[in-house]
């Protein structure tokens, strides 16, 4: 069965600094997608970034980028120039077909 | 991206009553929708997969008779919590896939059972 592991329950970062959130997963599939979702206090799940497993190039969305290591089954999220609005729970997710699996989440605090 | 709505956003009910939660895809059709439950400071737990025109698929341990799912159209799925009890109090989130892979989530419904 697919599993997604986030080993950092809590992280903090100084405003304007860079932080990296870790995620590892386990799968025997070759074709899948990986996602990072943000859940602010409003609890609305917001898609931050997605990565297609067959693409070697790391996805980037403005200040958010990923380090995708397929062989190591690692998918970390880097947030650059952290802003107060980045404070939230971040969930790593694995998707294949209609099956979706979430990690346990990392709570990110941004220190002014 | 795609927009998914949920209604109501917050509901309080008495123990023993039933509550219906709606999930709508606003600008796209969804033959499949997903219902999750989330406890405070925890991850999302998939409860069931809602299929338009057919029966929902429930995850192991989820009571089918307690959590009734109906996918009446290509844009609407409903979750009815029957004979609700305080232990059913939780945050319920729906999602719908858009394109071939990405899930878009509703804003969630907070259920409080007194």
Short mmCIF file of C-alpha atoms in Angstrom, two decimals, chain A residues 33 35 37 39 43-45 47 50 91 97-98 100 102-104, chain B residues 32 34 36 38 42-44 91 97 100-103 105-107:
data_model
loop_
_atom_site.label_atom_id
_atom_site.label_comp_id
_atom_site.label_asym_id
_atom_site.label_seq_id
_atom_site.Cartn_x
_atom_site.Cartn_y
_atom_site.Cartn_z
CA UNK A 33 1.70 12.51 -8.97
CA UNK A 35 1.38 17.30 -4.25
CA UNK A 37 -1.31 21.25 -0.02
CA UNK A 39 -4.23 24.23 5.09
CA UNK A 43 -9.04 24.86 7.01
CA UNK A 44 -9.50 25.30 3.27
CA UNK A 45 -7.10 22.95 1.51
CA UNK A 47 -2.96 23.31 -3.74
CA UNK A 50 2.27 19.43 -7.99
CA UNK A 91 0.29 18.18 3.74
CA UNK A 97 -5.54 7.50 -10.67
CA UNK A 98 -8.24 8.50 -8.24
CA UNK A 100 -5.02 9.90 -2.92
CA UNK A 102 -1.91 12.18 2.63
CA UNK A 103 0.95 12.57 5.05
CA UNK A 104 0.33 13.52 8.65
CA UNK B 32 -16.24 11.03 -8.68
CA UNK B 34 -14.33 12.08 -2.19
CA UNK B 36 -12.83 13.04 4.15
CA UNK B 38 -10.43 15.48 9.77
CA UNK B 42 -4.63 15.52 12.25
CA UNK B 43 -4.50 14.59 8.62
CA UNK B 44 -7.43 13.91 6.33
CA UNK B 91 -14.63 18.50 10.22
CA UNK B 97 -10.62 15.48 -9.17
CA UNK B 100 -6.44 13.48 -14.54
CA UNK B 101 -4.80 13.90 -11.22
CA UNK B 102 -5.35 16.95 -9.06
CA UNK B 103 -7.86 17.03 -6.23
CA UNK B 105 -11.17 20.61 -2.05
CA UNK B 106 -14.27 22.19 -0.66
CA UNK B 107 -13.93 24.57 2.28
#
